[in-house]
Coordinates of C-alpha atoms in Angstrom, one line a residue:
M164 CA 39.6 62.8 -164.7
D165 CA 43.3 61.9 -165.4
N166 CA 42.5 58.2 -164.9
L167 CA 39.7 58.4 -167.4
I168 CA 41.9 60.0 -170.1
Q169 CA 44.7 57.4 -169.5
L170 CA 42.2 54.5 -169.5
I171 CA 40.8 55.7 -172.9
K172 CA 44.3 56.1 -174.3
D173 CA 45.3 52.6 -173.2
E174 CA 42.2 50.9 -174.4
L175 CA 41.9 52.8 -177.7
F176 CA 45.5 51.9 -178.5
D177 CA 44.8 48.2 -177.6
H178 CA 41.8 48.2 -179.8
T179 CA 43.2 50.0 -182.9
K180 CA 47.0 49.6 -182.5
R181 CA 47.3 53.4 -183.2
I182 CA 49.1 55.8 -181.0
V183 CA 46.9 58.1 -178.9
V184 CA 48.3 61.4 -177.7
D185 CA 47.0 64.5 -175.9
T186 CA 45.5 67.0 -178.3
D187 CA 47.3 69.9 -176.6
N188 CA 51.0 69.0 -176.5
I189 CA 54.2 70.4 -177.9
K190 CA 55.8 67.1 -178.6
E191 CA 56.7 65.9 -182.1
K192 CA 53.8 64.2 -183.8
P193 CA 53.8 60.5 -184.1
D194 CA 53.7 58.7 -187.5
Y195 CA 50.3 58.8 -189.2
P196 CA 47.7 57.6 -188.6
F197 CA 47.2 58.5 -184.9
Y198 CA 44.6 59.8 -182.5
S199 CA 44.5 62.7 -180.1
I200 CA 42.1 63.1 -177.2
K201 CA 41.1 66.0 -175.0
A202 CA 38.6 66.5 -172.2
I203 CA 36.7 69.6 -173.5
T204 CA 34.2 69.5 -170.6
I205 CA 35.4 68.0 -167.4
R206 CA 32.2 68.3 -165.4
Q207 CA 28.8 68.8 -166.9
D208 CA 25.9 68.5 -164.5
A209 CA 23.4 65.9 -165.4
G210 CA 20.5 67.7 -163.8
E211 CA 20.5 66.0 -160.4
A212 CA 21.4 67.3 -157.0
G213 CA 23.3 64.2 -156.0
N214 CA 23.0 61.8 -153.0
Y215 CA 23.9 63.2 -149.6
S216 CA 24.9 60.8 -146.8
A217 CA 26.3 61.3 -143.3
D218 CA 27.5 58.8 -140.8
F219 CA 29.9 58.1 -137.9
V220 CA 32.9 56.2 -139.2
K221 CA 36.1 54.9 -137.7
S222 CA 38.4 57.9 -136.9
L223 CA 41.6 58.4 -138.8
D224 CA 43.0 59.9 -135.6
E225 CA 43.9 57.2 -133.1
R226 CA 42.9 59.4 -130.2
F227 CA 39.3 59.2 -131.3
K228 CA 36.9 56.4 -131.9
Y229 CA 34.7 58.0 -134.5
D230 CA 34.7 60.9 -137.1
Y231 CA 31.6 62.4 -138.6
L232 CA 31.8 61.9 -142.4
E233 CA 29.5 63.7 -144.8
R234 CA 29.5 62.8 -148.5
L235 CA 27.9 64.2 -151.6
E236 CA 28.0 61.8 -154.6
T237 CA 27.0 63.1 -158.1
Q238 CA 27.1 61.6 -161.6
P239 CA 28.3 64.4 -163.9
N240 CA 29.3 63.9 -167.5
A241 CA 32.6 64.6 -169.2
V242 CA 32.9 65.4 -172.9
I243 CA 35.9 63.9 -174.6
S244 CA 37.0 65.0 -178.1
V245 CA 38.6 62.3 -180.2
N246 CA 40.4 63.1 -183.4
A247 CA 42.0 60.8 -186.1
Y248 CA 44.9 62.2 -188.1
D249 CA 46.4 61.2 -191.4
K250 CA 47.9 62.7 -194.6
D251 CA 45.2 60.9 -196.5
G252 CA 41.5 61.8 -196.0
V253 CA 40.2 58.3 -196.6
R254 CA 42.6 56.7 -194.0
A255 CA 41.8 59.5 -191.5
A256 CA 38.1 58.8 -191.9
A257 CA 38.6 55.1 -191.5
A258 CA 40.6 55.6 -188.3
A259 CA 37.9 57.8 -187.0
M260 CA 35.3 55.0 -187.8
D261 CA 37.5 52.5 -185.8
A262 CA 37.6 54.8 -182.8
F263 CA 33.8 55.5 -183.1
G264 CA 33.2 51.7 -183.1
F265 CA 35.4 51.3 -180.1
F266 CA 33.2 53.8 -178.1
K267 CA 29.9 52.3 -179.4
F268 CA 30.7 48.7 -178.6
A269 CA 33.9 47.1 -177.3
G270 CA 35.2 50.2 -175.5
R271 CA 31.8 50.9 -174.0
M272 CA 32.0 47.6 -172.1
K273 CA 35.6 48.1 -171.0
L274 CA 34.9 51.6 -169.7
E275 CA 31.8 50.4 -167.9
K276 CA 33.9 47.9 -165.9
E277 CA 35.8 50.9 -164.5
N278 CA 32.5 52.8 -163.7
F279 CA 32.6 55.1 -166.7
I280 CA 29.4 55.0 -168.7
V281 CA 29.4 56.0 -172.4
V282 CA 26.2 58.2 -172.6
D283 CA 26.5 59.4 -176.2
V284 CA 28.9 59.1 -179.1
M285 CA 28.3 62.1 -181.4
N286 CA 28.6 62.4 -185.1
I287 CA 32.0 62.1 -186.9
E288 CA 32.9 65.4 -188.4
D289 CA 35.6 66.7 -190.8
R290 CA 38.1 68.6 -188.8
T291 CA 40.8 68.9 -191.5
V292 CA 43.2 71.8 -191.4
L293 CA 45.5 73.4 -193.9
N294 CA 49.2 73.4 -192.8
V295 CA 50.9 76.0 -195.0
D296 CA 50.7 74.2 -198.4
N297 CA 49.2 70.8 -197.6
Y298 CA 46.3 69.4 -195.6
E299 CA 46.4 67.4 -192.4
Y300 CA 43.2 65.3 -192.6
R301 CA 41.4 65.1 -189.3
Y302 CA 38.1 63.4 -188.6
G303 CA 36.7 63.4 -185.1
F304 CA 33.8 63.2 -182.8
D305 CA 32.9 63.9 -179.2
V306 CA 32.0 61.3 -176.5
R307 CA 29.9 62.1 -173.4
I308 CA 30.9 59.9 -170.5
R309 CA 29.2 59.7 -167.1
Y310 CA 31.2 59.1 -164.0
V311 CA 30.9 59.2 -160.2
H312 CA 32.2 62.3 -158.4
G313 CA 32.3 62.3 -154.6
I314 CA 32.9 65.2 -152.3
E315 CA 33.6 64.5 -148.6
R316 CA 33.9 66.4 -145.4
R317 CA 35.3 64.7 -142.3
T318 CA 34.9 66.2 -138.9
E319 CA 36.6 64.8 -135.8
T320 CA 34.2 64.2 -132.9
I321 CA 34.6 65.4 -129.3
E322 CA 34.3 62.2 -127.4
T323 CA 35.5 63.3 -123.9
Y324 CA 35.5 66.6 -122.2
T325 CA 36.3 68.0 -118.8
I326 CA 34.5 71.0 -117.2
R327 CA 36.6 72.8 -114.6
K328 CA 35.2 75.3 -112.2
G329 CA 37.2 78.5 -112.2
D330 CA 37.4 82.1 -113.3
N331 CA 38.2 81.4 -117.0
K332 CA 41.7 82.9 -116.8

């Protein structure tokens, strides 16, 4: 998941030339306008059981020829929240539209090259907050992205054995 977040940060910055930060951080805010992103759902099942496979593969242990590798591969969704910030509502909305366009078109293709599929870009919403005596204008939306998640279990094989006759002591 970290590589997806970093990829989005890098590509969204390249596309808009606006700083992208983690939503939950205690660092000083960058100059306006800027974006924040957060994975609000890191794994949402897409209604499928996944693809199970099992095979004998080259062993990682030089003493053995093969290991038994079981793999379950699924394609869950992640939901990423994207927010644009500014001291001016019109500029915050315009920045949100730029990010929206990134996920609908240019960014969609860039993410796809890294095996992240943009499933849905949801509506842009007003997420403005009042900070003591002035507003920080925020407009944002959520993006649903499908990715491949694999779980593996590797078992070493018993390739040779010796049976000895005795009293098992």
